[in-house]
mmCIF file of C-alpha atoms and ligand atoms in Angstrom:
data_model
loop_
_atom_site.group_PDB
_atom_site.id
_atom_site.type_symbol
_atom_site.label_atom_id
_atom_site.label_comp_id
_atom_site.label_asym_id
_atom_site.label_seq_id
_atom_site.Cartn_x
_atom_site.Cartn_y
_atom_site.Cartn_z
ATOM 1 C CA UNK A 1 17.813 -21.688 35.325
ATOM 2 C CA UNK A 2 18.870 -23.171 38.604
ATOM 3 C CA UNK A 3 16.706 -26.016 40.052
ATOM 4 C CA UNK A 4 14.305 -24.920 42.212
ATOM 5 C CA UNK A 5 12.761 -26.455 44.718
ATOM 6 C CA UNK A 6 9.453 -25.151 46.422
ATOM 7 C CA UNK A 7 7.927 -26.235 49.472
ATOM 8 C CA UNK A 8 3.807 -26.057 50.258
ATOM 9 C CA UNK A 9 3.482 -26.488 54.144
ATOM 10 C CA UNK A 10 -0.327 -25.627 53.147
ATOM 11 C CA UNK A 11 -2.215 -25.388 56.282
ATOM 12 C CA UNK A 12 -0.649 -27.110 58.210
ATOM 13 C CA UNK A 13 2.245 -26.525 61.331
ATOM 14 C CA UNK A 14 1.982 -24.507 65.128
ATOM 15 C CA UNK A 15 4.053 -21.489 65.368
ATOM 16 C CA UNK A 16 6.371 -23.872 67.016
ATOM 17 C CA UNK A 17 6.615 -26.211 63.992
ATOM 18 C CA UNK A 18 7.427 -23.842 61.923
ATOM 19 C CA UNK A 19 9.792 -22.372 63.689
ATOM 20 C CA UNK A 20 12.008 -25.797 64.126
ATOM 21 C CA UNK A 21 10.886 -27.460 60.492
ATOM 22 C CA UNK A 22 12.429 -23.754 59.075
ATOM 23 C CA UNK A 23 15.563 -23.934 61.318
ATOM 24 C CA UNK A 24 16.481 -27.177 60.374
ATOM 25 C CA UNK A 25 16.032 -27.134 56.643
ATOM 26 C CA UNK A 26 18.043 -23.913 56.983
ATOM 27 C CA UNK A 27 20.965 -25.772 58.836
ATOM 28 C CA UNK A 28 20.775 -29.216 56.959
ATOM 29 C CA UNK A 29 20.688 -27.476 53.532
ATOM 30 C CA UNK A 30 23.557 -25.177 55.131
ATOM 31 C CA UNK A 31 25.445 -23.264 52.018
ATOM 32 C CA UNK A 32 25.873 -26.285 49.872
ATOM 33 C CA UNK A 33 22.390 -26.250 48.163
ATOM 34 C CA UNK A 34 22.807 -26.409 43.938
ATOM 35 C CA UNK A 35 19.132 -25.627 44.257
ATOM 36 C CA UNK A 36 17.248 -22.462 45.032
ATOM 37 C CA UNK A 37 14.939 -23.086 47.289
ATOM 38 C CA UNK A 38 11.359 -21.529 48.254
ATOM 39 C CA UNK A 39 9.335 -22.156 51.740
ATOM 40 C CA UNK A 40 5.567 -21.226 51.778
ATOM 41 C CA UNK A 41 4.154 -21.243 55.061
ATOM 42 C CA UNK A 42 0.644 -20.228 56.518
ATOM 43 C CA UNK A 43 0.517 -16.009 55.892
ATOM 44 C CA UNK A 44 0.593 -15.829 59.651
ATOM 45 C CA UNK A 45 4.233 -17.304 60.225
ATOM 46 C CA UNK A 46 5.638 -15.766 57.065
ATOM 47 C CA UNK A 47 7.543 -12.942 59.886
ATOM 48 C CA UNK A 48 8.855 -15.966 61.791
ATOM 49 C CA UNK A 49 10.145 -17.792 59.298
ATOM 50 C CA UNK A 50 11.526 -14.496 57.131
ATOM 51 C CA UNK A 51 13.635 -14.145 60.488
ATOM 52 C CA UNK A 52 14.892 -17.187 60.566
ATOM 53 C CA UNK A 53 16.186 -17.067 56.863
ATOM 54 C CA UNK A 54 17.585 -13.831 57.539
ATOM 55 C CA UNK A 55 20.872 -14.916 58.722
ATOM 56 C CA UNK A 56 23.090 -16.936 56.257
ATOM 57 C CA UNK A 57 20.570 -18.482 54.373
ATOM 58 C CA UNK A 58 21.738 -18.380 50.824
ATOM 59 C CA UNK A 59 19.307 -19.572 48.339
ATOM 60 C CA UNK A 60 16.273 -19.873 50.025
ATOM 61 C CA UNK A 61 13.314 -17.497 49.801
ATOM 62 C CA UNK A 62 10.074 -17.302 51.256
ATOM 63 C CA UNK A 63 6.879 -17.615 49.523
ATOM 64 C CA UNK A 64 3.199 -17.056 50.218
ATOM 65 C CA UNK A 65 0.643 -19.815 49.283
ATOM 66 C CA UNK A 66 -2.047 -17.293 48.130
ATOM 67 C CA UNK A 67 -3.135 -13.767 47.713
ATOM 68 C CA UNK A 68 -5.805 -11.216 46.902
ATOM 69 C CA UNK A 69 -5.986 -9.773 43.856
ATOM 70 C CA UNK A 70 -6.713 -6.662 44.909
ATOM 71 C CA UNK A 71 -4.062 -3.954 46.833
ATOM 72 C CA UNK A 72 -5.568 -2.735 50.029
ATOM 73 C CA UNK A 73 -9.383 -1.798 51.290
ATOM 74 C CA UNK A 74 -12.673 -3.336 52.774
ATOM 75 C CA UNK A 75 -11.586 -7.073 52.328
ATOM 76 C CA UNK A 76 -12.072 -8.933 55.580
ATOM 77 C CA UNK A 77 -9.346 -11.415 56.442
ATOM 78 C CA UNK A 78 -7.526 -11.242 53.118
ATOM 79 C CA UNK A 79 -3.935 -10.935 52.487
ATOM 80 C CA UNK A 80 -2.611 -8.836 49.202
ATOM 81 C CA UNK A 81 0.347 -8.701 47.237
ATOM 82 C CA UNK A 82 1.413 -5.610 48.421
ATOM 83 C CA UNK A 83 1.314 -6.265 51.631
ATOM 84 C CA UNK A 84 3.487 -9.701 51.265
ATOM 85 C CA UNK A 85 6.026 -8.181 48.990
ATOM 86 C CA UNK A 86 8.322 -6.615 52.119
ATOM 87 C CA UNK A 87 8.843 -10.847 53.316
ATOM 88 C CA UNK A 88 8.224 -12.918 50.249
ATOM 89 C CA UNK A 89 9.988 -12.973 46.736
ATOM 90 C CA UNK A 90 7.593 -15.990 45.728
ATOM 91 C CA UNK A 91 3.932 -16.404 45.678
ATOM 92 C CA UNK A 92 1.814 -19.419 44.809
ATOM 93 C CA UNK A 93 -1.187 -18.542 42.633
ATOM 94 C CA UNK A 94 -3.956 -20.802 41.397
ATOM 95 C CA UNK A 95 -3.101 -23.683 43.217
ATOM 96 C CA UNK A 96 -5.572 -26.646 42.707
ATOM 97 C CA UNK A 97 -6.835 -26.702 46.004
ATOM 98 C CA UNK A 98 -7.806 -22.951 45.709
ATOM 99 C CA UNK A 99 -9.543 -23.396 42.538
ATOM 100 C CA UNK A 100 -11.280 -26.391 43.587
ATOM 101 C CA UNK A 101 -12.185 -25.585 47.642
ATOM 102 C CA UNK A 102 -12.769 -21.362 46.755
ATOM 103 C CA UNK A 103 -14.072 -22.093 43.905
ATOM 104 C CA UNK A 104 -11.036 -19.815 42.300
ATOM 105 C CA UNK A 105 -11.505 -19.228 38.151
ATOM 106 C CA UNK A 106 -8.534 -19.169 35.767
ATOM 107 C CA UNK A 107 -9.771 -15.201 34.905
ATOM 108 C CA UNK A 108 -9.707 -14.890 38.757
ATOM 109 C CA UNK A 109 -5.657 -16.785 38.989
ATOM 110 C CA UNK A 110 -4.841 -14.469 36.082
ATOM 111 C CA UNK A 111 -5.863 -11.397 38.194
ATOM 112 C CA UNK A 112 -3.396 -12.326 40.899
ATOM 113 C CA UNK A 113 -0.829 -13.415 38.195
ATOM 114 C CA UNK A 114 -0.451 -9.558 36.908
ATOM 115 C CA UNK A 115 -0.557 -8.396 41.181
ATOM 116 C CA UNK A 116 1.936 -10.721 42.110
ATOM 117 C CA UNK A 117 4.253 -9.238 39.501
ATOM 118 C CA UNK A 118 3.885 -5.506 39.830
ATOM 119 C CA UNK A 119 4.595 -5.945 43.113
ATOM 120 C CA UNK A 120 8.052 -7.329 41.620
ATOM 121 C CA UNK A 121 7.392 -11.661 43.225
ATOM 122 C CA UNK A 122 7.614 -14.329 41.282
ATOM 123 C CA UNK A 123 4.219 -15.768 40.630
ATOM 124 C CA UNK A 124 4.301 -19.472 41.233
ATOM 125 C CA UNK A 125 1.204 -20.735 38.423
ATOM 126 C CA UNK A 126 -0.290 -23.955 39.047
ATOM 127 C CA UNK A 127 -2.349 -25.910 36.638
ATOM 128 C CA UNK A 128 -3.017 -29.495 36.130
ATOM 129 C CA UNK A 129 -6.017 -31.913 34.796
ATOM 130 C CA UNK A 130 -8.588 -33.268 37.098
ATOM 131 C CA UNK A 131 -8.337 -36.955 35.983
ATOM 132 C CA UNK A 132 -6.109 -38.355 33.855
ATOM 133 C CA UNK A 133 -6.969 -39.008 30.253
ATOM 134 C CA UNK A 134 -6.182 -38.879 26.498
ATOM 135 C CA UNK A 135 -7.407 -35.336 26.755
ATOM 136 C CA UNK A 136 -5.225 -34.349 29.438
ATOM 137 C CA UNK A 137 -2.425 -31.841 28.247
ATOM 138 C CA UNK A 138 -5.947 -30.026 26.027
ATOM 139 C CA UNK A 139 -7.225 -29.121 29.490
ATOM 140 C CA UNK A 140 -4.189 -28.098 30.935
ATOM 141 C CA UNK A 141 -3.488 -25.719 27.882
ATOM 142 C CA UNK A 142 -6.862 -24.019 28.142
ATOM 143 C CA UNK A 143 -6.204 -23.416 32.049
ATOM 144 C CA UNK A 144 -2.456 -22.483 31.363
ATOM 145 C CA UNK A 145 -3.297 -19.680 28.723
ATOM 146 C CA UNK A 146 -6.727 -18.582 30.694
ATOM 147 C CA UNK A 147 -4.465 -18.144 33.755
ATOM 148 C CA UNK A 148 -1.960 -16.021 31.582
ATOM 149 C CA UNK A 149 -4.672 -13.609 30.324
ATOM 150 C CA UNK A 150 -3.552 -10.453 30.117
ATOM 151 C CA UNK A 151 -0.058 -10.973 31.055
ATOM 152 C CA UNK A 152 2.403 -9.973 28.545
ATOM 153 C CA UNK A 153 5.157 -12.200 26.596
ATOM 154 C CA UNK A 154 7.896 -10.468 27.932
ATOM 155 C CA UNK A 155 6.981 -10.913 31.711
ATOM 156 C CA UNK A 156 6.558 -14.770 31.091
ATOM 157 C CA UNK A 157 10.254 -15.397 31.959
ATOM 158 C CA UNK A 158 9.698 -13.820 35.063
ATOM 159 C CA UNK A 159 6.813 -16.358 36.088
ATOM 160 C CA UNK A 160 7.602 -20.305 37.127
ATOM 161 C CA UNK A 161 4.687 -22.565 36.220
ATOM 162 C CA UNK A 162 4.223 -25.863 38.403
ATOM 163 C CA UNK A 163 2.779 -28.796 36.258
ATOM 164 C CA UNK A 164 0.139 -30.746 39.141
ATOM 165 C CA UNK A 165 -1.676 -33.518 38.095
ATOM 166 C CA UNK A 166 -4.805 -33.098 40.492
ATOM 167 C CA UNK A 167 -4.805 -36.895 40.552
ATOM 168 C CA UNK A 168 -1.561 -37.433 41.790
ATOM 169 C CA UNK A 169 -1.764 -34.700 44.544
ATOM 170 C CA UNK A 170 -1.628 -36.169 48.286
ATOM 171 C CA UNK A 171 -1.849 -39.716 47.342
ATOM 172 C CA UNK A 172 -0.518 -42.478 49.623
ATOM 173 C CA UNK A 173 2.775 -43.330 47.225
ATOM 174 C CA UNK A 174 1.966 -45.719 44.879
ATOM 175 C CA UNK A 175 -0.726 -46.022 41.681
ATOM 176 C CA UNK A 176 -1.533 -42.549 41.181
ATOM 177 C CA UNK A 177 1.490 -40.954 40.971
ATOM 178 C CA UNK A 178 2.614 -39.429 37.921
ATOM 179 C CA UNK A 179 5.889 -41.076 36.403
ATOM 180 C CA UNK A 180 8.787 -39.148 35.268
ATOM 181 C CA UNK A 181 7.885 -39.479 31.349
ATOM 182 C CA UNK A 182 4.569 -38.661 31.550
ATOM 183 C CA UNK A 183 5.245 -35.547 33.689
ATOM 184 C CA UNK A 184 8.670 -34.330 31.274
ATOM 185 C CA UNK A 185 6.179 -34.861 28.058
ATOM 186 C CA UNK A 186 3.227 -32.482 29.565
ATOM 187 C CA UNK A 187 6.393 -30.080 31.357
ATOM 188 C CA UNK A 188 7.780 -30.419 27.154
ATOM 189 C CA UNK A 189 4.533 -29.182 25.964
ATOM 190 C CA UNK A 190 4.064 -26.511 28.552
ATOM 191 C CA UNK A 191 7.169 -25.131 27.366
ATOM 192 C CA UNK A 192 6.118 -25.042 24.241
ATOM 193 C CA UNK A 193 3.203 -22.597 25.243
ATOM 194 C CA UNK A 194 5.487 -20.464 27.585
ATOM 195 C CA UNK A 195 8.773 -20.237 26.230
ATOM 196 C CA UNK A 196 12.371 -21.855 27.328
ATOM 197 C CA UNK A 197 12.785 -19.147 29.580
ATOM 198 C CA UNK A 198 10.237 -19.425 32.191
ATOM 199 C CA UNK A 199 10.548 -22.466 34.677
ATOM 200 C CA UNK A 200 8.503 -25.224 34.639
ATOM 201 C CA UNK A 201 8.215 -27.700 37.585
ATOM 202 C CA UNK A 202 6.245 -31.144 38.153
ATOM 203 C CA UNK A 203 4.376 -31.531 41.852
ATOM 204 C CA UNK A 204 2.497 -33.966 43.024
ATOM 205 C CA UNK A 205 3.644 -36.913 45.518
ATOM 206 C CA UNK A 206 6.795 -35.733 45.147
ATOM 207 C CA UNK A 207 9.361 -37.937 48.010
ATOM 208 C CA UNK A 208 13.021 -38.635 48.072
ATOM 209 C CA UNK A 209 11.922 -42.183 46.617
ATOM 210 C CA UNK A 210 10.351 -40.651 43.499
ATOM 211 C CA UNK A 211 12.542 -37.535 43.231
ATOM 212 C CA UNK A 212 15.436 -38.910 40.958
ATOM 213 C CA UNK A 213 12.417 -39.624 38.282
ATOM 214 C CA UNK A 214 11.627 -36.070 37.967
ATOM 215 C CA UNK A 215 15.071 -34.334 38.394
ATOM 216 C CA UNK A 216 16.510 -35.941 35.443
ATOM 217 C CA UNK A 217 14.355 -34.975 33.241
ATOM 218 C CA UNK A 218 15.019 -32.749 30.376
ATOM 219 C CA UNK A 219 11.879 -30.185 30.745
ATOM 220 C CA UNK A 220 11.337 -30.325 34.450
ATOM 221 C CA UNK A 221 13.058 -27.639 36.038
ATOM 222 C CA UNK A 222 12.399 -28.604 39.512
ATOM 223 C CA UNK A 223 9.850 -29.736 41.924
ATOM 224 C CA UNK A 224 6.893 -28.438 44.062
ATOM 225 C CA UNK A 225 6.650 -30.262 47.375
ATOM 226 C CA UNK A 226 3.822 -30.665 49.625
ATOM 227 C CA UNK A 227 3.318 -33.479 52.251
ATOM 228 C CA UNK A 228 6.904 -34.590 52.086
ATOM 229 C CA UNK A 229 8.304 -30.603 52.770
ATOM 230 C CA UNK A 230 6.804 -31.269 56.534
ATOM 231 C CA UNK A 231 9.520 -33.951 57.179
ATOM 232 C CA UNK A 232 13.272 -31.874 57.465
ATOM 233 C CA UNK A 233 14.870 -34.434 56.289
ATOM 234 C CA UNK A 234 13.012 -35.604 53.644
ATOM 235 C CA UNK A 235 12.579 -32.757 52.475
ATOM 236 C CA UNK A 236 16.701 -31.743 52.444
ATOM 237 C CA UNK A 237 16.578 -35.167 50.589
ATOM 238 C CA UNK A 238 14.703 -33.902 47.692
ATOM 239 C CA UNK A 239 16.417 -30.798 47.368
ATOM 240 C CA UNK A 240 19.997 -32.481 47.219
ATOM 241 C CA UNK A 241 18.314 -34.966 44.370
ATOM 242 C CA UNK A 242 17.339 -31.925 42.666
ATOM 243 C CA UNK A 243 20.287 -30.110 43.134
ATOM 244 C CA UNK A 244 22.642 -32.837 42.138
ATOM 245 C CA UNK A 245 20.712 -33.456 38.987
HETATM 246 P P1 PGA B 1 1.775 -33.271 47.695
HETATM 247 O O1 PGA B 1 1.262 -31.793 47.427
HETATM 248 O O2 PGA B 1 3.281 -33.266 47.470
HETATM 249 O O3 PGA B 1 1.413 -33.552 49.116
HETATM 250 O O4 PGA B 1 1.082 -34.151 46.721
HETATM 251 C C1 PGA B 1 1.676 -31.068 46.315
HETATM 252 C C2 PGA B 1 0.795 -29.843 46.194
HETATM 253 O O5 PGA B 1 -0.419 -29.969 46.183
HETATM 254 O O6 PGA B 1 1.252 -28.713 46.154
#
């Protein structure tokens, strides 16, 4: 597959923000980009953005950053796959933050695994280990093949999964971020579980500084970015690391 490259703005940016960090990737990464790339904003600047990629922008989709599992009804304030798949061709599901701030299960994440693709996205699976251990790839397998309940063998190319270390998310550069080995060996035995086919990415602290580690590694197929995807040009950095990898 080709590198990809996903950014999580998370909550975070104004309408304006978004409107300028989207412009600029778009003209920085220009057509030159070996990697695909994937921008998830907030739900509610998804239209803004989708406009801005419309023109010329080769290789970069839009993403959500969440869903319901459900298709449409009495669901105050919730967003579903069917409704996103007219702007996005990616959507995040399972993210670490969801299942630890919403409280979301891995029989919940495979729900909106199996929505997000029969409404023909990509579903974007997270999973990682809380802390760091000897046990640590045993608890990601559990959560991997609990969040892949129900969905079928053949449909697994069709999914990327993003290896995050909840330990090394949004940390301050430094002790706890994964290194390159330790990330390829867990992204190894992932693929072991999900086949050559489907793409598996590291995140967690990912920056230009760090990127090189991950890109050349044999079972990491790309990155998932989230504080550094704010900064344009950092940001573009990563991208062309990946890219050129
Ligand atoms: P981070 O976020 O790059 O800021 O650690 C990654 C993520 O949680 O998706």
């Amino acid at each position: 597959m080709r590198p990809l490259v996903i950014a999580n703005w998370k909550m975070n940016t104004t309408l304006a923000d978004a409107s300028v960090l989207a412009t600029l990737v778009k003209n920085r990464l220009h057509n030159e980009s070996r990697a695909d790339v994937v921008l998830c904003p907030p739900y509610i600047w998804l239209q803004e953005v989708a406009s801005i990629l419309e023109v010329s922008a080769p290789h970069i989709y839009l993403g959500a950053q969440n869903c319901f599992a459900g298709e449409f009804g009495p669901y105050t304030g919730e967003v579903s796959a069917a409704m996103l798949k007219d702007l996005c061709s990616y959507c995040i599901v399972g993210h670490s933050e969801r299942r630890e701030h919403f409280h979301e299960s891995s029989e919940l994440v495979s729900e909106k695994v199996q929505v997000v693709l029969q409404n023909n996205m990509t579903p974007i699976l997270c999973v990682g280990e809380k802390q760091k251990s000897e046990n640590s790839f045993e608890s990601v397998r559990v959560m991997l093949e609990q969040s892949l309940e129900g969905v079928g063998k053949d449909e697994l190319p069709k999914i990327v999964i993003v290896y995050e270390p909840v330990w090394a998310i949004s940390t301050n550069a430094g002790d706890a971020v994964a290194t390159g080995d330790y990330a390829n060996e867990i992204c190894a035995k992932i693929k072991e579980i999900v086949g050559d086919e489907t793409g598996v990415l590291y995140g967690g602290s990912v920056t230009p500084e760090n990127a090189h580690e991950f890109a050349g590694q044999g079972s990491i197929d790309g990155v998932l970015v989230g504080g550094a995807s704010l900064k344009a040009n950092d940001f573009v950095e990563i991208c062309k690391i990946v890219g050129e990898s």
